[in-house]
Coordinates of C-alpha atoms in Angstrom, one line a residue:
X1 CA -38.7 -65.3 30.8
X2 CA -37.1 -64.2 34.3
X3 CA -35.0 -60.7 34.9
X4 CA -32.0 -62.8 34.7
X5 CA -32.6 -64.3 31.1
X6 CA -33.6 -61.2 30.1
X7 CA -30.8 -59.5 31.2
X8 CA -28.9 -61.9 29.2
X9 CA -30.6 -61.2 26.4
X10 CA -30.2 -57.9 26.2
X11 CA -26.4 -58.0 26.7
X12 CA -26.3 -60.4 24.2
X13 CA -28.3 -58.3 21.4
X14 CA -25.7 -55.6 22.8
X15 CA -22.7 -57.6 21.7
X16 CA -23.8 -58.5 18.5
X17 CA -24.9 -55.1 17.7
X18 CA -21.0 -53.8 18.5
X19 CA -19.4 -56.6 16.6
X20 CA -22.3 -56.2 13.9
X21 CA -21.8 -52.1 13.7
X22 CA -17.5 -52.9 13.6
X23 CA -17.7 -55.4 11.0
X24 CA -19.9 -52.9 8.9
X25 CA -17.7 -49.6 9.7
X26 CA -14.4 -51.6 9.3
X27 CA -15.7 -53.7 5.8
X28 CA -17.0 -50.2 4.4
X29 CA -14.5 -48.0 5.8
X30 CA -10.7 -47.2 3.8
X31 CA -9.3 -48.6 6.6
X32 CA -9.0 -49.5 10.4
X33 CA -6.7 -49.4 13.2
X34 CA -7.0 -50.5 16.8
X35 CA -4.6 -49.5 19.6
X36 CA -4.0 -49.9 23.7
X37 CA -3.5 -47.7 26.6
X38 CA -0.1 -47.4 25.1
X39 CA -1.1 -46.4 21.6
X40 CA 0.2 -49.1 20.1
X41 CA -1.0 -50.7 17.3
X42 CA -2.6 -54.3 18.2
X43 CA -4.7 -54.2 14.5
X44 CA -5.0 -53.0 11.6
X45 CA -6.8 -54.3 8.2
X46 CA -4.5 -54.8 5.3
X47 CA -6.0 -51.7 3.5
X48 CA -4.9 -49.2 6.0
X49 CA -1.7 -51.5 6.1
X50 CA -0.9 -51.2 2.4
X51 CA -2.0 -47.3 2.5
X52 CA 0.5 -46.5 4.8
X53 CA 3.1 -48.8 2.9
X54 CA 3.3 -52.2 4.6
X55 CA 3.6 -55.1 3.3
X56 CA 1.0 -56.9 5.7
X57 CA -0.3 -55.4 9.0
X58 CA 1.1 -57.6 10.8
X59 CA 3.9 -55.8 10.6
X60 CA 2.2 -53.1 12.1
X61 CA 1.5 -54.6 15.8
X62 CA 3.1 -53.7 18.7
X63 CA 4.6 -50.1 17.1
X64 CA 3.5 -47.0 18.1
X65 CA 0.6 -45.6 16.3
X66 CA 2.3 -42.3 15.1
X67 CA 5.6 -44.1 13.6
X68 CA 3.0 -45.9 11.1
X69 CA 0.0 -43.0 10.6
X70 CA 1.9 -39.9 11.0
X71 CA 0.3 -37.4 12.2
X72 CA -2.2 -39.7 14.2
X73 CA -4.4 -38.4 17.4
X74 CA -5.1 -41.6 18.6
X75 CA -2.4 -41.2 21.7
X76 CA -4.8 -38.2 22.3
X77 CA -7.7 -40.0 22.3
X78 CA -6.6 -42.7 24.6
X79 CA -5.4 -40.4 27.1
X80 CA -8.0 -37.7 27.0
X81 CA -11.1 -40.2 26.8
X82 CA -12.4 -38.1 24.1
X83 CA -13.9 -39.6 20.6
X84 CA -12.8 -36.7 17.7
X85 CA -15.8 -37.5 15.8
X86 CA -14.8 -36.1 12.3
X87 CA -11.1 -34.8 11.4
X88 CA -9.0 -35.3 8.0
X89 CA -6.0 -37.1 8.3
X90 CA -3.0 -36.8 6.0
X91 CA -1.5 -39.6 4.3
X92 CA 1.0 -40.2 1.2
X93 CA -1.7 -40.7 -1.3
X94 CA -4.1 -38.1 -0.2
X95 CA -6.4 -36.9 2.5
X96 CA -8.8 -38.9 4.8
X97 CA -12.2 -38.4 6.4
X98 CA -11.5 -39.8 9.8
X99 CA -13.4 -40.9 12.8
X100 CA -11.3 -41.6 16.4
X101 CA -13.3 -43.3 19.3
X102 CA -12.2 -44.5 22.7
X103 CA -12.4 -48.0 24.0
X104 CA -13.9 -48.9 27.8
X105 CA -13.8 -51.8 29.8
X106 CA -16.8 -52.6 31.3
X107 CA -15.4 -50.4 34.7
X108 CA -15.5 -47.3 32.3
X109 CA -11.6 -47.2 32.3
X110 CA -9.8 -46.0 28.7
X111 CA -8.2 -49.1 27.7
X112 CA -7.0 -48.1 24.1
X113 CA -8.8 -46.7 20.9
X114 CA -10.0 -47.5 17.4
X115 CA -9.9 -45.3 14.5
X116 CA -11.9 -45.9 11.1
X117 CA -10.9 -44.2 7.4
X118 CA -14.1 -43.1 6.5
X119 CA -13.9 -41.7 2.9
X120 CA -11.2 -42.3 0.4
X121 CA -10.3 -38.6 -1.5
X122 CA -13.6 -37.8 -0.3
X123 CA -15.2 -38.7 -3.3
X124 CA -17.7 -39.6 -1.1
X125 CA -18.1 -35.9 0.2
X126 CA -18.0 -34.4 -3.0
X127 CA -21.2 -33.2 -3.3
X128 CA -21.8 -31.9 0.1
X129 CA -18.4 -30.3 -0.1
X130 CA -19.3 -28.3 -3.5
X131 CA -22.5 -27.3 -2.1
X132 CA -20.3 -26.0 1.1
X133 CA -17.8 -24.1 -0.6
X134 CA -20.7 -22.5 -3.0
X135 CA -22.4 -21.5 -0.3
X136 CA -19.2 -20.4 1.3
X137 CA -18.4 -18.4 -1.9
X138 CA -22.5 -16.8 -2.3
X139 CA -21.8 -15.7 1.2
X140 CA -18.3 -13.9 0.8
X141 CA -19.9 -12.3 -2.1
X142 CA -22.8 -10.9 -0.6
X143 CA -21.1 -10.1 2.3
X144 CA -18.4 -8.2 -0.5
X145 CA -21.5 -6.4 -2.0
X146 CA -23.3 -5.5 1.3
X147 CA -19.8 -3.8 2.4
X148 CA -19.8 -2.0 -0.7
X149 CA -22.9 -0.8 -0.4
X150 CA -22.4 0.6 3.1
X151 CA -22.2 4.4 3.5
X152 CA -19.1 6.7 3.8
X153 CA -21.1 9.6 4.8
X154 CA -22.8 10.8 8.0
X155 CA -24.1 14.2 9.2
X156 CA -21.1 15.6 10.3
X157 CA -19.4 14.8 6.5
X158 CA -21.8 18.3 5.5
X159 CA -19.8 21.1 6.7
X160 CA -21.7 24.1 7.3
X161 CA -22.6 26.7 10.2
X162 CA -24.7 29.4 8.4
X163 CA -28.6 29.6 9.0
X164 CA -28.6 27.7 5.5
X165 CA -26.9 24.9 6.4
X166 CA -28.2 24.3 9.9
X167 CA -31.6 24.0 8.8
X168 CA -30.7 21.6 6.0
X169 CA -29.5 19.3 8.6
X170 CA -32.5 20.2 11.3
X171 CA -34.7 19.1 8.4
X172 CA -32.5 15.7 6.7
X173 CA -31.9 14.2 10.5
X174 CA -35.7 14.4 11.4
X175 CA -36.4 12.9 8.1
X176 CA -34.1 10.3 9.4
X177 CA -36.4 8.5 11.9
X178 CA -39.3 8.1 9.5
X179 CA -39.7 6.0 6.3
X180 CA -41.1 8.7 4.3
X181 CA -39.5 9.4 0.5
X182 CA -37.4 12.6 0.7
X183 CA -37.1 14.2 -2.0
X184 CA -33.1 16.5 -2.5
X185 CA -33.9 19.7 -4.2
X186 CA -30.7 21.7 -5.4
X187 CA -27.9 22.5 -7.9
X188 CA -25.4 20.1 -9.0
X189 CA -22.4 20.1 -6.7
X190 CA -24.3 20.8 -4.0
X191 CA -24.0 17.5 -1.4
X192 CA -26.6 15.9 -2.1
X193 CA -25.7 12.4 -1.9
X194 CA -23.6 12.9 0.9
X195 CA -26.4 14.5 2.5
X196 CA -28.8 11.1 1.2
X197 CA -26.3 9.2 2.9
X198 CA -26.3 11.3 5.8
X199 CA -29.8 10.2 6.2
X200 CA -29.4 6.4 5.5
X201 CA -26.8 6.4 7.9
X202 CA -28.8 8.2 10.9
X203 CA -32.0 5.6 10.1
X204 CA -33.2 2.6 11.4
X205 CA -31.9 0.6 8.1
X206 CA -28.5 2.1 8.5
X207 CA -27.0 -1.8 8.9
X208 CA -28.5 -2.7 5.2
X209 CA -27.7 -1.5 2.2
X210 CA -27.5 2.3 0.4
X211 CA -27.6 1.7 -3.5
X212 CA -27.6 4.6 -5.6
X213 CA -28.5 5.1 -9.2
X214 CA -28.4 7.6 -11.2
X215 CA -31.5 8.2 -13.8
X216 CA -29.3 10.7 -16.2
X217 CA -26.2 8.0 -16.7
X218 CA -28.2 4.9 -17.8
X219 CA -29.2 4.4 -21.1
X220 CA -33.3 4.7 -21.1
X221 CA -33.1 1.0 -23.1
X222 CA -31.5 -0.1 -20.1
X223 CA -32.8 1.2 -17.2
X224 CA -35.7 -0.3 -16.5
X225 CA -33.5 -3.7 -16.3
X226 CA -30.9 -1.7 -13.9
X227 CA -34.1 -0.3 -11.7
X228 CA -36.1 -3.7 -11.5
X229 CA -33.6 -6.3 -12.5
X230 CA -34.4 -9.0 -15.4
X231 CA -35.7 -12.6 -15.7
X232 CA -33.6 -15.4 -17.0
X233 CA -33.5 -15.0 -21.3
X234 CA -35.9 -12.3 -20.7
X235 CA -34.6 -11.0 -23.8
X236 CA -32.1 -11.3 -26.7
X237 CA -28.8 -10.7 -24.9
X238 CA -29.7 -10.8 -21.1
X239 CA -28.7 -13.1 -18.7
X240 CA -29.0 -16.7 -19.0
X241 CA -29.1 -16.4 -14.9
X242 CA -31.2 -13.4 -14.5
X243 CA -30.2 -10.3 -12.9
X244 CA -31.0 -8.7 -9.6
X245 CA -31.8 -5.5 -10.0
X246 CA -31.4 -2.2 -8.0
X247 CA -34.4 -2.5 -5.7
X248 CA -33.8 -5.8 -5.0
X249 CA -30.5 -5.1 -3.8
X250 CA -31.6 -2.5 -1.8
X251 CA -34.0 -4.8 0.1
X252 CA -34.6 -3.4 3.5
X253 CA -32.4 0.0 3.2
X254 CA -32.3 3.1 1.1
X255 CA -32.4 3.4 -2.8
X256 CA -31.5 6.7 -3.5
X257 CA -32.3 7.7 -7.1
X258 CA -30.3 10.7 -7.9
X259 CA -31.8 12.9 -11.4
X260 CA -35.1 11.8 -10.7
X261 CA -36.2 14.5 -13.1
X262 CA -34.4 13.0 -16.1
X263 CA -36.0 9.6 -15.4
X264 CA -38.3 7.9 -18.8
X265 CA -42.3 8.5 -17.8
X266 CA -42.7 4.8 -18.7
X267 CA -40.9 3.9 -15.6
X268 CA -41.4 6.5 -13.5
X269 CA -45.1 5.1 -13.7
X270 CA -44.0 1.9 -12.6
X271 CA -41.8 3.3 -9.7
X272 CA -44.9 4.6 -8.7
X273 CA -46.4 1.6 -8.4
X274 CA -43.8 0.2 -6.1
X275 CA -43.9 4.0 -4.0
X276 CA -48.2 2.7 -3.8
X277 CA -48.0 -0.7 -3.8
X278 CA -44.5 -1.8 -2.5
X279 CA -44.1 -4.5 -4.9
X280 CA -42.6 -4.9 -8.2
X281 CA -41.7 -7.6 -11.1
X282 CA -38.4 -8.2 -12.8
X283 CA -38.3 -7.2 -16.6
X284 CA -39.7 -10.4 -18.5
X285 CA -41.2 -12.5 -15.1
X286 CA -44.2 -12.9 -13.9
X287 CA -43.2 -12.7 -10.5
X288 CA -44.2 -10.2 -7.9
X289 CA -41.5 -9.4 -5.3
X290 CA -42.4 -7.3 -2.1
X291 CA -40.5 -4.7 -1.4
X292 CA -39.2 -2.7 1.1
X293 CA -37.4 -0.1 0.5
X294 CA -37.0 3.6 1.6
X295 CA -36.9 5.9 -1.5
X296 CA -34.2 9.1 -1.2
X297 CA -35.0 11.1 -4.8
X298 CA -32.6 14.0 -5.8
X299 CA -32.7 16.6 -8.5
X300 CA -31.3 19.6 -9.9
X301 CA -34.2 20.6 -12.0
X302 CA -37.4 22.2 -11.2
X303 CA -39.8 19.2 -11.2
X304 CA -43.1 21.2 -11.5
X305 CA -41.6 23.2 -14.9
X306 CA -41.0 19.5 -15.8
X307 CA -44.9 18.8 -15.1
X308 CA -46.2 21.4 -17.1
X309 CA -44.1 20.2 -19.8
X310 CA -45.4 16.7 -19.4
X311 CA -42.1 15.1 -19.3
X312 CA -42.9 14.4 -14.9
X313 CA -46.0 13.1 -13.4
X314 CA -47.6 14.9 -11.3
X315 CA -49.1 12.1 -9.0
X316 CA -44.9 10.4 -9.0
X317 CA -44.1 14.3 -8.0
X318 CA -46.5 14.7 -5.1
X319 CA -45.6 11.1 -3.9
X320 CA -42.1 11.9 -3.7
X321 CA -42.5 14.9 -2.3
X322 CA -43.6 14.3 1.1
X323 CA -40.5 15.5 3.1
X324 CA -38.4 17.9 0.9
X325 CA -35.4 19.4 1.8
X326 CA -34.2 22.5 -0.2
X327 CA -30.2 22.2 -0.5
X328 CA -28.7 25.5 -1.2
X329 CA -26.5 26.5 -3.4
X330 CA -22.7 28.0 -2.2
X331 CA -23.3 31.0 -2.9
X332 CA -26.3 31.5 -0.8
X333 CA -24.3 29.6 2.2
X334 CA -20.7 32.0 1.8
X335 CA -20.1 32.0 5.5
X336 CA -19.5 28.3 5.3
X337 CA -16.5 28.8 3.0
X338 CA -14.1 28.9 5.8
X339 CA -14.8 25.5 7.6
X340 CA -15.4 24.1 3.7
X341 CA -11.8 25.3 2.4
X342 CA -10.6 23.6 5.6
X343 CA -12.3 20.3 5.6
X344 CA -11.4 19.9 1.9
X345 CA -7.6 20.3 2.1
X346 CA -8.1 18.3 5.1
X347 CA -9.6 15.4 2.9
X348 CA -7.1 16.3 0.2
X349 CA -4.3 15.1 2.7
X350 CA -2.2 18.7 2.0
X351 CA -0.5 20.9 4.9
X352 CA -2.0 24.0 3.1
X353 CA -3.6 26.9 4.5
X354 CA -5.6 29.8 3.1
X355 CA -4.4 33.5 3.9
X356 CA -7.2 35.9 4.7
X357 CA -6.9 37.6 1.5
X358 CA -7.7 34.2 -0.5
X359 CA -10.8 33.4 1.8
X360 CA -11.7 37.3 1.2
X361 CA -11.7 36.2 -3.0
X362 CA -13.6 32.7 -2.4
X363 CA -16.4 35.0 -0.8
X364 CA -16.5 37.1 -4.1
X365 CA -16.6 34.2 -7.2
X366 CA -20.6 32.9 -7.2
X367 CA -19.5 28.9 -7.8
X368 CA -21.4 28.0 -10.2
X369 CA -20.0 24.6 -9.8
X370 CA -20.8 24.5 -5.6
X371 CA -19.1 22.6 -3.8
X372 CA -17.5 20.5 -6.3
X373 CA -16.3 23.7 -8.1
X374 CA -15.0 24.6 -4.7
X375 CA -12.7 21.4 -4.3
X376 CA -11.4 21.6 -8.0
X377 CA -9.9 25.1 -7.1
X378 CA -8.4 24.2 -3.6
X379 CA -6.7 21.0 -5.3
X380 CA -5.4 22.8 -8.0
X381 CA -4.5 25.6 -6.0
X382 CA -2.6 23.7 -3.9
X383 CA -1.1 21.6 -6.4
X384 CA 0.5 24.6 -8.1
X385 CA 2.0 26.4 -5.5
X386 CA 4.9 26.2 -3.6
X387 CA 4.1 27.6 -0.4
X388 CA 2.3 26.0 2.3
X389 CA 0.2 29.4 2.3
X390 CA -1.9 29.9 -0.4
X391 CA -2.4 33.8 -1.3
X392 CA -5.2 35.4 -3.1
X393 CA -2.7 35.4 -6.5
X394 CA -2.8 31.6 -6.5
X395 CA -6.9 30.9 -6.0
X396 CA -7.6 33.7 -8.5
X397 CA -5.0 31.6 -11.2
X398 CA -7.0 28.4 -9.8
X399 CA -10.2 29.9 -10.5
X400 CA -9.7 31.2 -13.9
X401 CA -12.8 33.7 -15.0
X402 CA -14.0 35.1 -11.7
X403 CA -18.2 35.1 -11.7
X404 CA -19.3 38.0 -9.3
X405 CA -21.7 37.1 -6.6
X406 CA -24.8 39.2 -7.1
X407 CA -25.8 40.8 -4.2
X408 CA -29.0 42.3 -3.8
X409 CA -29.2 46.1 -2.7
X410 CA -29.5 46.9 1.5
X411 CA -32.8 48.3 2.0
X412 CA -32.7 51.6 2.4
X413 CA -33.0 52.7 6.3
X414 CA -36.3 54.1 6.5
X415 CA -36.6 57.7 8.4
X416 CA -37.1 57.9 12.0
X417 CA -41.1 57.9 12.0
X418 CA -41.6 56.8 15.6
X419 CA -42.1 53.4 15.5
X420 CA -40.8 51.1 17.8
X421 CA -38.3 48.5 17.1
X422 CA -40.7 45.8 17.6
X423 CA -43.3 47.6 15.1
X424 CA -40.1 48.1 12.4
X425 CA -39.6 44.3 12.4
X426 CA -43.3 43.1 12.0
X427 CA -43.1 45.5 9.3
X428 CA -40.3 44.1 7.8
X429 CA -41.2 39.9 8.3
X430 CA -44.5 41.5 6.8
X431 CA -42.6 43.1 3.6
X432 CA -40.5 39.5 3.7
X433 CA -43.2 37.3 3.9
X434 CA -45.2 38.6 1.4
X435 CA -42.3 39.2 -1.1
X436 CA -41.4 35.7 -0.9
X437 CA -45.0 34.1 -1.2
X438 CA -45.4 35.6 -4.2
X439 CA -41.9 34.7 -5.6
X440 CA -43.1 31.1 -5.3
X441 CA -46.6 31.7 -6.5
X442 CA -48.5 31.6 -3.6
X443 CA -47.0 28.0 -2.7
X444 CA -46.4 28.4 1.2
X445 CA -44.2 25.3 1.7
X446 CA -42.0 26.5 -1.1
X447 CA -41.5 29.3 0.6
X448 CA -41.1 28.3 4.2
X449 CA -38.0 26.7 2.6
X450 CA -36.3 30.0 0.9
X451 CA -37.1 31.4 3.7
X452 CA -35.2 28.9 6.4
X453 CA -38.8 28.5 8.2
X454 CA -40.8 25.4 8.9
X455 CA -44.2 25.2 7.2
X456 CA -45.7 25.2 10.5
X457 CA -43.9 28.1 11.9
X458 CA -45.0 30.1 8.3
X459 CA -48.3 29.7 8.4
X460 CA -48.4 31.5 12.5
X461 CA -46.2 34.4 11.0
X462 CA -48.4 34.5 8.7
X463 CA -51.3 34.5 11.1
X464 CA -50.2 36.8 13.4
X465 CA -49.5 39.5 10.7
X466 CA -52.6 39.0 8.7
X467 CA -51.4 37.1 5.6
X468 CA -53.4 34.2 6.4

């Protein structure tokens, strides 16, 4: 066989493929139309014709495309050269899946267009389009839940310029920049979530989630299920779907688990396995899940009382207590009232303002209640009064029963004995020092962190004055 024959050939195969690949298209298809340079109809098959309420097509031909498919791009196709590959198109009875393609002569030049029905009320589509719009929905939701879980608070949310305060944050925004558990020692009221979010916000995992739960809120039958999630039917009751639990959620961020001390021994075992081994498995499956998550504990109760009580594990204690941050109480942080008081009307939206006198009678009351305490009595304050200034009169009626701060006795000044001022104050870090390690029973760390002091920083005080 020559080129020429061959070439023949070819074109011929070529034709028959077109006609072949129309007759299928236009046979399977809810309908065809063909039109010219004008965009005028020159065919259409009877089942497009009858769609758009015609008799025949034939009485179709020769009118312009849109005044018998309204709505119709084929003008736009014929003039841009451009096939719109997949579009719905709107008729009387209901929507189309449509398909517009230009039409060449052989010199290239747009000579008109042809436009197939693909899918009648996309029955076809069905399925594809349910599995679209469930995916669409799984997404919105988890997209819903990741924004929920996102943090409101950030270092400069804790308020606080005393020596107290400043070294709380020195300590939480190192603690940042690891992966670490921290473990949140203070009272109730004292910040420390904010502060847990504080942290999760300066990390590396501050773009996934912060989930939070609370050990002393949960029913013990139910936490376990909460903390680690639950298989399908794992038990009379649960889930026919399952349910994700708390650590799963937290996937690649912070779980911050708030009353650690209150938590069941049977599971703080098992969160200790997932501190060891970072893994876990959902109540009633057999399925391991890795996990990676960065643990924030918090408590308001004294965790090695709890261990010599038995109700805390020692080796859970010791795990989680790698970096811990000692969160003081408002009374023991007084010269932070001011910038509190202000921060909290602020929040509270009011145009309030404290007189001198009134901050003078927040710096005697002890708040037992910390910060929380603190907000209650501004808001109520500032509820009941009717001036923009409140006085001493109306935060003693907000506070009720006033609890005196208890302040320990000044040294007495010791007589002039010829020391130097140098020689006083080794004296007195000596006296300090001492007193404190023994308060805490010898433990240095403990008392590197009454004391405002970094371990390290301790231990050469302690060296240099012969503690050590």
């Amino acid at each position: 066989m020559n080129t020429t024959e061959s070439l023949k050939d070819y074109q011929r195969v070529r034709t028959l493929a077109i006609r072949s690949l129309f007759e299928i298209i236009e046979q399977s298809s809810e309908g065809t139309v063909i039109v010219d340079r004008d965009a005028n109809i020159v065919w259409m098959n009877e089942r497009y014709a009858r769609r758009f309420g015609l008799d025949s097509a034939a009485g179709a031909i020769g009118k312009a495309c849109e005044s018998v498919i309204p709505g119709s791009l084929l003008r736009e196709v014929v003039r841009t050269g451009r096939p719109i590959l997949l579009d719905m198109q709107d008729t009387p009875k209901e929507p189309l899946v449509v398909m517009r393609l230009p039409i060449h002569d052989d010199a290239g030049t747009v000579i008109g267009a042809i436009g197939f029905a693909l899918f009648d009320e996309l029955r076809t589509l069905s399925p594809m389009l349910k599995r679209y719009l469930s995916m669409q929905e799984e997404l919105a939701s988890t997209r819903s839940l990741l924004r929920a879980r996102q943090t409101k608070y950030n270092f400069a949310h804790f308020i606080g310029t005393s020596a107290a305060s400043l070294e709380v944050k020195r300590r939480a925004r190192r603690s940042a920049s690891a992966d670490s558990p921290v473990l949140l020692l203070g009272e109730t009221g004292t910040g420390k979530e904010l502060l847990a979010q504080a942290i999760h916000s300066a990390s590396p995992r501050a773009h996934k989630a912060f989930v939070s739960i609370n050990s002393a809120a949960i029913p013990e039958a139910l936490l376990e299920a909460e903390f680690f999630g639950t298989a399908p039917g794992a038990f009379t009751g649960a889930d026919r779907k399952g349910r994700t639990g708390k650590l799963q959620i937290a996937q690649g961020g912070t779980l911050f688990l708030d009353e650690i001390g209150d938590m069941p021994l049977p599971l703080q075992s098992k969160l200790l396995r997932v501190l060891q081994e970072k893994e876990f498995e959902p109540v009633g499956s057999n399925e391991v899940i890795q996990s990676d998550v960065r643990v924030i504990a918090a408590t308001s109760t004294d965790l090695q009382a709890a261990i010599k009580r038995g109700e805390f594990r020692a080796d859970l204690y010791y795990r989680l207590n790698v970096l811990p941050i000692h969160v003081p109480p408002l009374r023991e942080r007084l010269d932070d009232l001011p910038a509190l008081s202000e921060a909290i009307l602020e929040e509270l939206r009011r145009q309030h303002e404290l007189h001198r006198d009134a901050l003078a009678l927040l710096g005697e009351h002890a708040w037992p209640g910390n910060i929380r305490e603190l907000r209650n009595v501004l808001e109520r304050a500032a509820l009941l009064s009717d001036d923009l200034i409140l006085t001493e009169s109306d935060l003693r009626a907000a506070i009720g029963t006033l609890t005196p701060v208890e302040r320990s006795a000044a040294p007495p000044v010791p007589a002039l004995t010829g020391e130097t001022f140098a020689q006083a104050r080794a004296r007195f870090e000596r006296q300090l020092i001492e007193s404190t390690v023994a308060q805490c029973a010898g433990k240095v760390p403990e008392a590197a962190v009454r004391l405002g002091l970094g371990r390290s920083t301790l231990y050469k005080k302690m060296v240099a004055l012969g503690l050590a």
